[in-house]
Amino acid sequence: LPDNQELKGELTIELDFSHDTADGIPEGKGVLRINNLRLKDTLPAHNLQGDIVLSNHELRVRNLTGSIAQGTYRGLATYYLRDPARSWFSVSIDRAEAGQILAPWFGDLFEGLLQARIRGKLGGDGSGSADIELARGKVFGLEVTQWNLPVTWSLAPGQGRFQIDMHETEAQVARGRVKGKVHFAWDHSARVKGSVHFSHVDLREFLRPTLGATEIGGGQMTGHFDFTGDDVRSIKDLEGNLAVSLSQSQSLRLPVLSQVAPILGLNAGTTFQNGELRARLARGELRIQQFTLENDNVQLFIDGAVSLEGRLSLGVVAKTGNLGVPI
């Protein structure tokens, strides 16, 4: 593994075997132990121990149990000596701390206890699946409950190919529901395709991790984001379309719009019964194609662009019932 994800630990195998068999293939029994397993000094697994059985041209690991990320681990595997492509493994992880397991890749962006069921093939080209559940925790600072994540993967090391699919993952986020799916493939370069659908998500709760505990406009949002990318090296290589419907929002409390509100003669706490946002992501910039907010007295029309680095270029036009003309 790369130095920044160095795998460390102690592996001990004790195997008593004999070649005194009809075909000369060894048979025997033993014990396998793994202690202090770490990936980038973050994923501690303690005292994993299981039985080894070598017979009938098979090497089997049974009852491999122990502690991993403060949870429990159970695993078994079979390796077919004459037909490695048939080899397989199965792993169960219960009540493990998600932050410790995912820290090598995501730092401290995940919190909570998870359970996982992982199955796959060993030897040559491989494939497998996983079912992961997070009953309650935080993801990128957002409160998440009932997160179910089914995953399948396949890899061909000799050809430099790898593919992973996250199928119809679903969770409760910011008092709403979020569903999504992602396809990632590597064949000398990365290709990504996916979509996220969200409904009745609380705007204040959703923006709190980004904007802090300051006053944030309330309301709910429902919509979807579809994205794709070829030869992806960073998030700037993604393209996508965003569509959002807002209801009962106080969007003028948001940064930038809160500065515009006094110029338009509007209170930052103004509630808009309806709102629509349509935007296009390309070349690291979110281009607003349509952004409207309206209530019984005011209509706002906003366009412009927002870069992924946070640079803004927006134009705002307001039409009020009091004035009767655009500002």
Tab-separated table of C-alpha atoms in Angstrom:
chain	number	residue	atom	x	y	z
A	1	LEU	CA	0.000	0.000	0.000
A	2	PRO	CA	1.115	3.679	-0.417
A	3	ASP	CA	3.107	5.102	2.466
A	4	ASN	CA	0.243	7.371	3.531
A	5	GLN	CA	-2.018	4.333	3.934
A	6	GLU	CA	0.522	1.908	5.315
A	7	LEU	CA	-0.971	-1.313	6.619
A	8	LYS	CA	0.557	-2.479	9.884
A	9	GLY	CA	-0.036	-5.377	12.226
A	10	GLU	CA	1.200	-8.731	13.507
A	11	LEU	CA	0.239	-11.939	11.675
A	12	THR	CA	0.901	-15.334	13.264
A	13	ILE	CA	0.051	-18.702	11.676
A	14	GLU	CA	0.521	-22.035	13.456
A	15	LEU	CA	-0.217	-25.010	11.193
A	16	ASP	CA	0.436	-28.680	11.782
A	17	PHE	CA	0.215	-30.557	8.493
A	18	SER	CA	1.274	-33.778	6.825
A	19	HIS	CA	1.989	-34.892	3.239
A	20	ASP	CA	1.011	-38.440	4.140
A	21	THR	CA	-2.064	-38.390	1.896
A	22	ALA	CA	-3.133	-40.374	-1.164
A	23	ASP	CA	-2.221	-37.597	-3.606
A	24	GLY	CA	0.554	-35.983	-1.590
A	25	ILE	CA	-1.399	-32.742	-1.056
A	26	PRO	CA	-0.869	-31.631	2.557
A	27	GLU	CA	-3.622	-31.708	5.166
A	28	GLY	CA	-3.641	-30.230	8.622
A	29	LYS	CA	-5.079	-27.851	11.216
A	30	GLY	CA	-3.890	-24.724	12.925
A	31	VAL	CA	-4.589	-21.240	14.240
A	32	LEU	CA	-4.375	-17.786	12.646
A	33	ARG	CA	-3.886	-14.650	14.799
A	34	ILE	CA	-3.851	-10.966	13.814
A	35	ASN	CA	-2.953	-8.347	16.415
A	36	ASN	CA	-2.904	-4.528	16.369
A	37	LEU	CA	-4.007	-4.203	12.758
A	38	ARG	CA	-3.909	-0.571	11.611
A	39	LEU	CA	-4.388	1.295	8.359
A	40	LYS	CA	-2.686	4.707	8.415
A	41	ASP	CA	-2.595	4.399	12.213
A	42	THR	CA	-6.370	4.697	12.533
A	43	LEU	CA	-8.160	1.356	12.096
A	44	PRO	CA	-7.321	-0.686	15.194
A	45	ALA	CA	-8.301	-4.346	15.160
A	46	HIS	CA	-7.356	-6.340	18.221
A	47	ASN	CA	-6.845	-10.028	18.826
A	48	LEU	CA	-8.404	-11.461	15.704
A	49	GLN	CA	-8.162	-15.233	15.922
A	50	GLY	CA	-9.534	-18.098	13.877
A	51	ASP	CA	-9.060	-21.758	12.982
A	52	ILE	CA	-7.235	-22.969	9.863
A	53	VAL	CA	-8.166	-26.239	8.173
A	54	LEU	CA	-6.188	-27.622	5.200
A	55	SER	CA	-7.917	-30.568	3.536
A	56	ASN	CA	-9.530	-31.725	0.289
A	57	HIS	CA	-7.417	-29.246	-1.691
A	58	GLU	CA	-8.974	-26.372	0.311
A	59	LEU	CA	-7.544	-23.911	2.807
A	60	ARG	CA	-10.337	-22.756	5.110
A	61	VAL	CA	-10.305	-20.029	7.754
A	62	ARG	CA	-13.169	-20.482	10.196
A	63	ASN	CA	-14.485	-18.519	13.173
A	64	LEU	CA	-12.146	-15.564	12.706
A	65	THR	CA	-13.370	-13.259	15.481
A	66	GLY	CA	-12.115	-10.256	17.404
A	67	SER	CA	-12.507	-6.522	18.029
A	68	ILE	CA	-12.414	-3.877	15.299
A	69	ALA	CA	-13.027	-0.122	15.722
A	70	GLN	CA	-14.620	-0.783	19.131
A	71	GLY	CA	-17.036	-3.248	17.548
A	72	THR	CA	-17.005	-6.980	16.854
A	73	TYR	CA	-15.681	-8.812	13.802
A	74	ARG	CA	-16.535	-12.250	12.427
A	75	GLY	CA	-15.128	-13.741	9.264
A	76	LEU	CA	-14.522	-16.924	7.297
A	77	ALA	CA	-12.914	-17.755	3.972
A	78	THR	CA	-12.171	-20.686	1.692
A	79	TYR	CA	-9.296	-20.839	-0.807
A	80	TYR	CA	-9.429	-23.590	-3.426
A	81	LEU	CA	-5.875	-24.676	-4.200
A	82	ARG	CA	-6.733	-26.207	-7.585
A	83	ASP	CA	-9.270	-23.574	-8.662
A	84	PRO	CA	-8.448	-20.215	-7.012
A	85	ALA	CA	-11.190	-18.399	-8.951
A	86	ARG	CA	-13.795	-20.217	-6.816
A	87	SER	CA	-12.326	-18.899	-3.564
A	88	TRP	CA	-14.520	-16.677	-1.393
A	89	PHE	CA	-14.763	-14.814	1.902
A	90	SER	CA	-17.474	-13.451	4.201
A	91	VAL	CA	-17.171	-10.770	6.906
A	92	SER	CA	-19.583	-9.382	9.511
A	93	ILE	CA	-18.894	-6.193	11.483
A	94	ASP	CA	-21.243	-5.065	14.275
A	95	ARG	CA	-21.397	-1.790	16.246
A	96	ALA	CA	-18.074	-0.519	14.945
A	97	GLU	CA	-17.206	3.178	15.068
A	98	ALA	CA	-17.583	4.511	11.517
A	99	GLY	CA	-15.084	7.300	12.145
A	100	GLN	CA	-12.290	4.853	12.914
A	101	ILE	CA	-13.009	2.611	9.943
A	102	LEU	CA	-13.302	5.418	7.376
A	103	ALA	CA	-10.715	7.831	8.809
A	104	PRO	CA	-7.904	6.789	6.387
A	105	TRP	CA	-9.993	8.141	3.503
A	106	PHE	CA	-12.404	10.678	5.068
A	107	GLY	CA	-10.742	11.910	8.262
A	108	ASP	CA	-13.309	12.864	10.896
A	109	LEU	CA	-16.212	13.406	8.479
A	110	PHE	CA	-18.097	10.282	9.637
A	111	GLU	CA	-19.434	9.486	13.124
A	112	GLY	CA	-21.678	6.777	14.519
A	113	LEU	CA	-21.934	3.025	14.960
A	114	LEU	CA	-22.278	0.906	11.852
A	115	GLN	CA	-22.769	-2.703	10.934
A	116	ALA	CA	-21.705	-4.326	7.692
A	117	ARG	CA	-22.076	-7.625	5.873
A	118	ILE	CA	-19.382	-8.127	3.221
A	119	ARG	CA	-19.053	-11.044	0.794
A	120	GLY	CA	-16.712	-11.566	-2.112
A	121	LYS	CA	-14.519	-13.755	-4.301
A	122	LEU	CA	-10.788	-14.301	-3.905
A	123	GLY	CA	-8.143	-15.161	-6.445
A	124	GLY	CA	-7.577	-13.567	-9.857
A	125	ASP	CA	-10.402	-11.234	-10.830
A	126	GLY	CA	-12.596	-10.507	-7.850
A	127	SER	CA	-16.094	-9.292	-7.101
A	128	GLY	CA	-18.306	-8.875	-4.111
A	129	SER	CA	-21.037	-7.016	-2.319
A	130	ALA	CA	-21.617	-5.245	0.975
A	131	ASP	CA	-24.644	-4.119	2.953
A	132	ILE	CA	-23.800	-1.283	5.338
A	133	GLU	CA	-26.122	0.319	7.880
A	134	LEU	CA	-25.664	3.410	10.034
A	135	ALA	CA	-28.534	3.672	12.509
A	136	ARG	CA	-27.584	7.140	13.754
A	137	GLY	CA	-24.564	9.373	13.259
A	138	LYS	CA	-23.093	12.327	11.403
A	139	VAL	CA	-21.892	12.500	7.795
A	140	PHE	CA	-20.041	15.658	6.735
A	141	GLY	CA	-21.492	17.330	9.828
A	142	LEU	CA	-25.119	16.429	9.024
A	143	GLU	CA	-27.280	14.376	11.372
A	144	VAL	CA	-28.063	11.098	9.585
A	145	THR	CA	-30.331	8.260	10.659
A	146	GLN	CA	-31.402	4.978	9.095
A	147	TRP	CA	-28.719	5.068	6.404
A	148	ASN	CA	-28.669	1.912	4.271
A	149	LEU	CA	-25.858	1.547	1.749
A	150	PRO	CA	-25.793	-1.491	-0.585
A	151	VAL	CA	-22.555	-1.793	-2.592
A	152	THR	CA	-21.216	-4.120	-5.282
A	153	TRP	CA	-17.746	-4.147	-6.799
A	154	SER	CA	-15.568	-5.969	-9.302
A	155	LEU	CA	-11.884	-5.737	-10.111
A	156	ALA	CA	-9.426	-7.122	-12.621
A	157	PRO	CA	-5.953	-6.314	-11.241
A	158	GLY	CA	-4.141	-7.709	-14.264
A	159	GLN	CA	-5.991	-5.324	-16.559
A	160	GLY	CA	-5.987	-2.330	-14.241
A	161	ARG	CA	-9.787	-2.221	-14.019
A	162	PHE	CA	-11.989	-1.547	-11.010
A	163	GLN	CA	-15.699	-0.813	-10.643
A	164	ILE	CA	-17.913	-0.023	-7.665
A	165	ASP	CA	-21.646	0.660	-7.593
A	166	MET	CA	-23.685	2.092	-4.734
A	167	HIS	CA	-27.273	1.083	-5.418
A	168	GLU	CA	-30.198	3.137	-4.172
A	169	THR	CA	-28.692	4.244	-0.893
A	170	GLU	CA	-31.245	5.938	1.364
A	171	ALA	CA	-31.125	7.881	4.623
A	172	GLN	CA	-32.973	10.414	6.739
A	173	VAL	CA	-30.996	13.668	6.594
A	174	ALA	CA	-31.850	17.088	8.074
A	175	ARG	CA	-35.420	15.942	8.836
A	176	GLY	CA	-35.950	14.866	5.233
A	177	ARG	CA	-35.249	11.848	3.052
A	178	VAL	CA	-32.289	11.481	0.701
A	179	LYS	CA	-31.841	8.751	-1.924
A	180	GLY	CA	-28.961	8.288	-4.303
A	181	LYS	CA	-26.854	6.009	-6.451
A	182	VAL	CA	-23.285	6.242	-7.736
A	183	HIS	CA	-21.322	4.312	-10.359
A	184	PHE	CA	-17.520	4.578	-10.274
A	185	ALA	CA	-15.238	2.842	-12.757
A	186	TRP	CA	-11.470	2.903	-13.194
A	187	ASP	CA	-9.937	1.835	-16.500
A	188	HIS	CA	-6.724	3.876	-16.807
A	189	SER	CA	-8.880	6.885	-15.780
A	190	ALA	CA	-11.864	7.474	-13.516
A	191	ARG	CA	-15.463	7.661	-14.699
A	192	VAL	CA	-18.297	8.689	-12.391
A	193	LYS	CA	-22.053	8.818	-12.807
A	194	GLY	CA	-24.744	9.254	-10.202
A	195	SER	CA	-27.784	11.034	-8.859
A	196	VAL	CA	-29.110	12.317	-5.543
A	197	HIS	CA	-32.803	12.878	-4.836
A	198	PHE	CA	-33.937	14.677	-1.690
A	199	SER	CA	-37.360	15.541	-0.300
A	200	HIS	CA	-38.577	17.809	2.518
A	201	VAL	CA	-35.031	18.535	3.719
A	202	ASP	CA	-34.863	21.282	6.333
A	203	LEU	CA	-32.817	24.123	4.843
A	204	ARG	CA	-31.570	25.402	8.198
A	205	GLU	CA	-30.342	21.986	9.359
A	206	PHE	CA	-28.773	21.252	5.976
A	207	LEU	CA	-26.734	24.485	5.890
A	208	ARG	CA	-25.756	24.574	9.567
A	209	PRO	CA	-22.498	22.548	9.160
A	210	THR	CA	-21.366	24.948	6.418
A	211	LEU	CA	-22.595	28.296	7.740
A	212	GLY	CA	-22.372	27.609	11.472
A	213	ALA	CA	-24.884	28.334	14.196
A	214	THR	CA	-25.722	31.835	12.939
A	215	GLU	CA	-29.248	32.706	11.826
A	216	ILE	CA	-29.976	30.697	8.707
A	217	GLY	CA	-33.074	30.906	6.609
A	218	GLY	CA	-35.570	28.162	7.346
A	219	GLY	CA	-37.816	26.288	4.971
A	220	GLN	CA	-37.805	22.995	3.131
A	221	MET	CA	-36.277	21.890	-0.148
A	222	THR	CA	-37.049	19.056	-2.524
A	223	GLY	CA	-35.149	18.226	-5.691
A	224	HIS	CA	-32.401	16.252	-7.366
A	225	PHE	CA	-28.813	16.515	-8.583
A	226	ASP	CA	-27.624	14.366	-11.497
A	227	PHE	CA	-23.893	14.273	-12.212
A	228	THR	CA	-21.341	12.597	-14.445
A	229	GLY	CA	-17.651	12.841	-15.254
A	230	ASP	CA	-15.013	11.276	-17.492
A	231	ASP	CA	-11.288	11.273	-16.751
A	232	VAL	CA	-12.093	12.624	-13.280
A	233	ARG	CA	-9.133	13.894	-11.250
A	234	SER	CA	-10.988	16.281	-8.925
A	235	ILE	CA	-14.482	17.545	-8.237
A	236	LYS	CA	-13.917	20.204	-10.904
A	237	ASP	CA	-14.107	17.484	-13.553
A	238	LEU	CA	-17.718	16.695	-12.695
A	239	GLU	CA	-20.692	18.011	-14.653
A	240	GLY	CA	-24.273	17.993	-13.482
A	241	ASN	CA	-27.730	19.511	-13.283
A	242	LEU	CA	-29.380	20.732	-10.076
A	243	ALA	CA	-33.119	21.269	-9.648
A	244	VAL	CA	-34.570	22.446	-6.308
A	245	SER	CA	-38.034	23.497	-5.164
A	246	LEU	CA	-38.245	25.614	-1.993
A	247	SER	CA	-41.223	26.129	0.294
A	248	GLN	CA	-41.710	28.528	3.204
A	249	SER	CA	-38.074	29.600	2.964
A	250	GLN	CA	-36.359	32.614	4.514
A	251	SER	CA	-33.686	32.656	1.843
A	252	LEU	CA	-32.750	36.313	2.416
A	253	ARG	CA	-30.981	35.222	5.615
A	254	LEU	CA	-28.433	33.384	3.466
A	255	PRO	CA	-24.986	34.955	2.841
A	256	VAL	CA	-24.923	37.488	-0.016
A	257	LEU	CA	-28.727	37.634	-0.197
A	258	SER	CA	-28.799	39.007	3.352
A	259	GLN	CA	-26.649	41.908	2.106
A	260	VAL	CA	-28.936	42.496	-0.859
A	261	ALA	CA	-32.143	42.554	1.233
A	262	PRO	CA	-31.720	46.117	2.661
A	263	ILE	CA	-30.966	47.486	-0.811
A	264	LEU	CA	-34.239	46.035	-2.014
A	265	GLY	CA	-36.063	47.378	1.030
A	266	LEU	CA	-36.842	43.869	2.275
A	267	ASN	CA	-36.545	42.313	5.721
A	268	ALA	CA	-34.073	39.410	5.900
A	269	GLY	CA	-36.760	37.418	7.711
A	270	THR	CA	-39.177	37.642	4.780
A	271	THR	CA	-40.803	34.275	4.126
A	272	PHE	CA	-41.232	33.112	0.540
A	273	GLN	CA	-43.973	30.575	0.005
A	274	ASN	CA	-42.389	29.240	-3.181
A	275	GLY	CA	-38.989	29.094	-4.827
A	276	GLU	CA	-37.346	27.373	-7.784
A	277	LEU	CA	-33.654	26.844	-8.536
A	278	ARG	CA	-32.181	25.396	-11.728
A	279	ALA	CA	-28.413	25.317	-12.146
A	280	ARG	CA	-25.696	23.652	-14.238
A	281	LEU	CA	-22.347	22.452	-12.827
A	282	ALA	CA	-19.403	22.538	-15.247
A	283	ARG	CA	-15.692	23.350	-15.057
A	284	GLY	CA	-15.833	23.934	-11.314
A	285	GLU	CA	-18.646	26.485	-11.528
A	286	LEU	CA	-22.345	26.291	-10.702
A	287	ARG	CA	-24.133	28.440	-13.288
A	288	ILE	CA	-27.576	29.553	-12.097
A	289	GLN	CA	-30.038	29.264	-14.963
A	290	GLN	CA	-33.139	30.093	-12.951
A	291	PHE	CA	-33.606	31.119	-9.319
A	292	THR	CA	-36.914	32.630	-8.291
A	293	LEU	CA	-38.436	33.379	-4.894
A	294	GLU	CA	-41.960	34.660	-4.392
A	295	ASN	CA	-44.685	35.422	-1.897
A	296	ASP	CA	-47.864	37.466	-2.063
A	297	ASN	CA	-45.970	40.778	-2.240
A	298	VAL	CA	-42.503	40.127	-3.679
A	299	GLN	CA	-40.901	38.254	-6.547
A	300	LEU	CA	-37.099	37.843	-6.775
A	301	PHE	CA	-35.255	36.789	-9.906
A	302	ILE	CA	-31.606	35.772	-9.427
A	303	ASP	CA	-28.982	34.639	-11.906
A	304	GLY	CA	-25.215	34.349	-12.031
A	305	ALA	CA	-22.572	31.825	-11.005
A	306	VAL	CA	-20.947	30.318	-7.905
A	307	SER	CA	-17.491	28.750	-8.135
A	308	LEU	CA	-16.522	25.742	-6.030
A	309	GLU	CA	-13.905	27.967	-4.369
A	310	GLY	CA	-16.701	30.230	-3.145
A	311	ARG	CA	-16.479	33.110	-5.636
A	312	LEU	CA	-19.862	34.666	-6.400
A	313	SER	CA	-21.216	36.674	-9.303
A	314	LEU	CA	-24.942	37.232	-8.905
A	315	GLY	CA	-27.581	39.540	-10.290
A	316	VAL	CA	-30.852	40.160	-8.408
A	317	VAL	CA	-34.067	41.724	-9.720
A	318	ALA	CA	-37.044	42.323	-7.439
A	319	LYS	CA	-40.660	43.036	-8.246
A	320	THR	CA	-42.809	44.196	-5.339
A	321	GLY	CA	-46.527	44.679	-5.053
A	322	ASN	CA	-45.970	48.036	-3.358
A	323	LEU	CA	-43.780	49.560	-6.062
A	324	GLY	CA	-45.205	47.796	-9.073
A	325	VAL	CA	-41.941	48.170	-11.021
A	326	PRO	CA	-38.705	46.138	-11.025
A	327	ILE	CA	-35.807	47.389	-8.882
